[in-house]
XYZ file of C-alpha atoms in Angstrom:
361
model
C 91.632 -60.549 -84.773
C 91.814 -57.965 -87.542
C 89.020 -59.214 -89.204
C 87.014 -59.199 -85.931
C 87.611 -55.754 -85.258
C 86.955 -54.660 -88.724
C 83.380 -56.104 -88.281
C 82.673 -54.241 -85.061
C 80.335 -51.122 -85.298
C 81.770 -48.283 -84.421
C 79.683 -46.947 -80.800
C 77.133 -44.510 -81.115
C 77.748 -40.854 -80.118
C 75.838 -39.297 -76.855
C 73.312 -37.468 -78.048
C 73.520 -34.106 -76.111
C 70.460 -33.791 -73.427
C 67.643 -31.401 -74.657
C 67.339 -28.146 -73.284
C 64.747 -27.607 -70.684
C 61.210 -25.858 -71.615
C 60.769 -22.106 -70.470
C 58.450 -21.939 -67.597
C 55.728 -20.110 -68.517
C 55.217 -16.571 -66.640
C 52.130 -16.616 -64.080
C 48.872 -14.416 -65.123
C 49.211 -11.027 -64.177
C 47.119 -10.639 -60.570
C 45.296 -7.522 -62.324
C 43.332 -9.753 -64.210
C 42.122 -12.096 -61.732
C 41.391 -8.901 -59.697
C 39.260 -7.634 -62.847
C 37.422 -10.772 -62.765
C 36.452 -11.014 -59.123
C 35.336 -7.237 -59.370
C 32.907 -8.008 -62.016
C 31.703 -10.602 -59.826
C 31.130 -8.265 -56.980
C 29.601 -5.910 -59.720
C 27.103 -8.304 -60.754
C 26.452 -9.557 -57.312
C 25.701 -6.128 -56.322
C 22.705 -5.766 -59.056
C 21.530 -8.896 -58.590
C 21.454 -9.015 -54.857
C 23.043 -11.588 -54.809
C 26.751 -12.488 -52.858
C 30.264 -12.544 -54.070
C 31.559 -15.344 -55.801
C 32.416 -18.310 -53.425
C 32.648 -21.358 -55.416
C 35.259 -22.670 -57.566
C 33.281 -22.852 -60.524
C 32.581 -18.758 -59.780
C 28.841 -19.955 -59.297
C 27.142 -16.885 -57.527
C 24.885 -17.832 -54.429
C 22.311 -15.588 -52.830
C 22.787 -14.561 -49.508
C 21.481 -15.983 -46.551
C 19.520 -13.386 -45.451
C 17.179 -13.407 -48.544
C 16.707 -17.017 -48.533
C 14.756 -16.796 -44.676
C 13.161 -13.233 -45.062
C 12.670 -11.618 -41.803
C 15.802 -12.447 -40.398
C 18.484 -10.448 -39.804
C 22.905 -10.973 -39.652
C 24.994 -9.020 -37.943
C 26.413 -7.716 -41.252
C 23.030 -6.331 -42.496
C 22.576 -4.103 -38.918
C 23.575 -0.631 -40.003
C 26.853 0.181 -37.389
C 25.792 2.835 -34.640
C 22.312 1.868 -34.206
C 20.755 -0.753 -31.649
C 18.361 -2.958 -31.846
C 15.018 -2.571 -31.139
C 13.565 -4.230 -27.972
C 10.118 -5.423 -26.535
C 9.526 -5.051 -23.183
C 8.451 -8.920 -22.016
C 4.445 -8.938 -20.812
C 3.150 -8.582 -17.301
C 3.731 -12.003 -15.416
C 6.134 -13.353 -17.639
C 9.763 -13.865 -17.214
C 12.766 -12.435 -19.031
C 15.740 -13.925 -20.294
C 17.479 -13.602 -16.464
C 14.536 -15.411 -14.865
C 13.102 -11.887 -13.708
C 10.389 -9.647 -14.347
C 9.911 -6.820 -16.426
C 11.898 -3.504 -14.261
C 9.461 -1.089 -12.766
C 9.682 1.976 -14.854
C 11.510 4.707 -13.656
C 10.166 8.203 -12.856
C 11.983 9.598 -16.220
C 9.695 7.190 -18.163
C 6.723 8.934 -17.102
C 8.040 12.627 -18.050
C 5.000 15.052 -16.367
C 3.632 12.425 -14.590
C 3.139 13.184 -10.870
C 3.982 11.185 -7.566
C 1.192 9.547 -6.020
C -0.151 11.833 -3.447
C 0.571 10.363 0.172
C 4.513 9.608 -0.044
C 6.418 11.839 2.185
C 9.315 13.941 0.270
C 7.756 14.000 -3.124
C 7.362 17.208 -5.278
C 4.894 15.689 -7.552
C 6.991 16.575 -10.883
C 9.538 13.863 -12.345
C 12.615 14.849 -14.250
C 13.858 13.766 -17.724
C 17.043 11.965 -17.869
C 19.477 12.759 -20.100
C 19.353 9.828 -22.096
C 15.896 10.215 -22.838
C 16.364 13.691 -23.485
C 18.240 12.716 -26.624
C 16.028 11.038 -29.244
C 17.194 7.463 -30.219
C 18.426 6.623 -33.848
C 15.986 3.415 -33.566
C 12.714 3.661 -31.643
C 12.192 1.457 -29.080
C 9.312 -1.117 -28.516
C 7.716 -1.019 -24.835
C 4.913 -3.397 -24.096
C 1.544 -1.940 -22.624
C 2.280 -3.444 -19.209
C 5.463 -1.713 -18.644
C 3.761 1.942 -19.037
C 1.381 2.007 -15.932
C -1.299 4.438 -16.377
C -1.107 7.764 -14.398
C -4.956 8.908 -14.883
C -6.839 8.586 -11.188
C -9.654 6.520 -11.135
C -12.841 8.989 -11.828
C -14.380 10.081 -8.506
C -11.626 8.526 -6.243
C -10.383 11.512 -4.332
C -6.943 12.017 -3.840
C -5.722 10.821 0.014
C -4.389 13.684 2.293
C -0.625 13.696 1.653
C 1.536 12.352 4.899
C 2.807 14.714 7.570
C 5.627 13.014 9.636
C 6.246 14.447 12.335
C 4.874 14.215 16.402
C 1.414 14.692 17.471
C 0.950 18.291 18.739
C -2.379 19.141 19.540
C -3.958 16.359 21.220
C -6.738 17.355 23.505
C -6.803 16.304 27.067
C -8.849 18.790 28.297
C -12.639 19.822 28.737
C -14.173 22.800 26.751
C -15.027 24.944 29.272
C -12.123 23.983 31.838
C -12.783 25.200 35.742
C -14.418 22.393 37.980
C -15.357 20.436 34.945
C -15.321 16.766 33.744
C -15.724 15.037 30.542
C -16.549 11.302 30.164
C -15.884 9.013 27.428
C -16.379 5.325 26.240
C -14.268 3.760 23.671
C -14.529 0.513 21.624
C -18.453 0.325 21.244
C -21.143 0.492 20.852
C -21.716 -2.963 22.642
C -23.165 -5.106 24.898
C -22.443 -2.147 27.795
C -23.292 0.580 26.097
C -27.375 0.529 26.647
C -26.962 0.229 30.407
C -24.349 3.166 30.080
C -26.494 5.504 28.124
C -29.548 4.619 31.108
C -26.928 5.678 33.667
C -26.012 9.166 31.683
C -29.792 9.734 31.548
C -30.211 9.476 35.421
C -27.771 11.895 35.957
C -28.444 14.694 32.982
C -24.916 13.744 31.646
C -23.587 14.525 27.902
C -20.623 12.285 27.194
C -18.419 11.686 23.995
C -18.526 7.876 22.466
C -15.276 6.553 20.366
C -16.688 4.328 18.538
C -15.090 1.483 16.354
C -16.158 1.931 12.802
C -17.362 -1.761 12.085
C -18.851 -1.992 15.918
C -21.125 0.943 14.246
C -21.909 -0.679 11.796
C -22.894 -3.674 13.202
C -25.160 -2.116 15.754
C -26.837 1.132 14.129
C -29.468 1.348 16.784
C -27.286 2.074 19.164
C -25.500 4.940 17.468
C -28.691 6.466 16.956
C -29.531 6.517 20.443
C -26.081 8.353 21.079
C -27.220 10.866 18.844
C -30.708 11.124 19.953
C -29.806 11.501 23.429
C -27.798 14.148 22.732
C -24.460 12.416 23.081
C -21.128 13.303 20.727
C -19.518 10.692 18.815
C -15.491 10.528 18.240
C -13.617 8.309 15.065
C -11.873 5.506 16.977
C -11.001 3.882 13.605
C -12.032 0.684 11.744
C -10.334 -2.230 13.298
C -8.668 -0.418 16.662
C -5.033 -1.659 15.271
C -2.094 -0.808 17.195
C 0.492 0.386 17.348
C -1.423 2.695 15.279
C 1.005 5.335 14.714
C 3.096 2.954 12.892
C 0.668 2.140 10.127
C 1.794 3.296 6.588
C -0.270 6.926 5.819
C -2.425 4.706 3.107
C -3.541 2.730 5.952
C -4.258 5.331 8.187
C -6.346 7.009 5.888
C -8.528 4.306 5.509
C -8.621 3.467 9.312
C -9.378 6.721 9.998
C -12.068 7.822 6.902
C -13.868 4.409 6.548
C -14.456 4.540 10.268
C -15.732 8.627 10.014
C -18.495 7.206 7.007
C -19.362 3.940 8.769
C -20.381 5.921 11.964
C -22.058 8.495 9.909
C -24.010 5.986 8.026
C -24.672 4.023 10.957
C -26.294 7.153 12.836
C -28.660 8.462 10.078
C -28.581 11.806 8.464
C -27.132 14.924 9.991
C -24.794 12.494 12.298
C -21.394 14.490 13.240
C -18.407 12.950 14.117
C -16.380 15.905 15.951
C -13.313 13.613 17.334
C -10.780 11.382 16.258
C -8.717 8.893 19.162
C -6.194 6.935 17.871
C -6.065 3.395 19.539
C -3.892 3.354 22.481
C -3.153 6.882 22.155
C -0.934 6.626 19.178
C -0.945 9.765 17.529
C 1.352 11.264 15.308
C 1.025 14.556 13.278
C 0.202 12.334 10.227
C -2.692 10.732 11.556
C -3.473 14.541 13.131
C -3.844 15.785 9.845
C -5.498 13.078 8.278
C -8.530 13.507 10.937
C -8.247 17.489 10.901
C -9.195 16.751 6.541
C -12.055 15.176 7.786
C -13.236 17.960 10.473
C -11.934 16.087 13.457
C -10.120 17.012 16.629
C -7.652 14.588 18.087
C -8.931 13.338 21.754
C -6.622 12.061 23.999
C -7.264 12.103 27.953
C -6.181 12.857 31.575
C -7.347 10.252 33.459
C -6.765 6.564 32.876
C -8.201 3.592 35.167
C -7.775 1.196 33.169
C -10.779 -0.244 33.273
C -10.657 -2.597 29.929
C -8.096 -4.736 31.785
C -10.845 -5.283 34.686
C -8.921 -4.731 37.751
C -11.858 -4.738 39.808
C -14.444 -1.986 40.588
C -12.429 -0.777 43.813
C -9.480 0.047 41.251
C -11.422 1.515 38.710
C -12.954 4.088 41.452
C -9.865 5.011 43.065
C -7.992 6.128 40.288
C -10.222 8.145 38.497
C -10.437 9.954 41.889
C -7.216 10.077 42.888
C -5.910 11.355 38.820
C -8.909 14.214 38.424
C -8.123 17.610 38.047
C -10.399 20.170 37.067
C -11.062 20.279 33.351
C -9.993 16.516 33.283
C -11.136 13.864 30.581
C -11.797 10.375 31.843
C -11.478 7.291 29.918
C -13.575 4.154 30.293
C -15.061 1.269 27.536
C -18.416 0.485 27.070
C -17.365 -1.994 24.328
C -14.447 -4.503 23.449
C -15.268 -7.026 26.310
C -17.412 -7.938 29.336
C -17.781 -4.027 30.835
C -20.035 -4.968 34.097
C -17.171 -3.790 36.322
C -16.949 -0.202 34.375
C -20.940 0.149 34.781
C -20.514 -0.842 38.153
C -17.801 1.725 38.863
C -19.829 3.905 37.155
C -22.628 3.934 39.275
C -20.701 5.085 41.814
C -18.421 7.575 40.176
C -21.096 9.812 39.011
C -22.683 10.358 42.690
C -19.029 11.471 43.776
C -18.391 13.714 41.100
C -21.467 15.396 41.518
C -20.915 15.463 45.098
C -17.357 16.853 44.668
C -19.094 20.182 42.996
C -18.454 18.602 39.078
C -20.045 19.889 36.338
C -20.149 17.848 33.221
C -19.165 18.883 29.948
C -17.654 17.927 26.902
C -13.903 17.786 25.367
C -12.335 20.679 23.714
C -12.454 21.088 20.214
């Protein structure tokens, strides 16, 4: 026992634990900041973006890689991007065509003649009074021309209101009568001229422009035999007083020119009679601008409706007063009843002591 115990090795002593390695302090942030600042400085000089990769390599910017494109970062703050108006007939982003330019978009341009209530001048908006930081690009289609066509006279301005100067009496007054015939020249015009010549009567023919252009020989005969001419529009549209100003200008002015051309040099058109009596201040003014008075009537036997010869004759006899203007028709349809009624009325008028006159002017 004692011998074995002596041979046993003594137990190894427990070694003390190694002390923990000290933690190295982190590099100061200032050093990394200086590195980043240096990268940015180099990038600014070379036109490159700031460092963005783990290795610190410099990348070119997207804008530099795509010439002509602009990123939101490259657009200066406070300036508006320029825009281009869509061409005529194309659709914009919203699906609608280009908007009509406002009056402010045409400084100094006058309003189109013939528009009631316009002064001929335009005001400039406050937005245009202040110059923009960037010019806007506008297509030629967005800026209408303001120069009128060479040689084209401006139509007279409109005059809204009610008619006030329509003539319904003879020039001399007293026991006189004026005969007027509408809607020709037509097939009955020659027969009526023959009857008037038989009684030495001078009448007034209110002619449709297109009928005058189609029958110039009859227009020349009317003039040659001493009768007078009256403008009754180009197409006889009704209600005439509801026409737009520009349409009325055409109907009156073009008919006047057609009648004058059909009648030949020296032809005069002294009156204008609105179809259906649709006078208003506007068409009166248009006619006056062409040297024509507005001609109405005081007796209407409605011969155009062909009520029968007795009805036409009796209506004239009942409605006629001294100085009256009788409305009849030589065109626009079958006027055989008118011719037959006139054969009775002419001798009756003479028997009643009437003399024949022209309308007042």
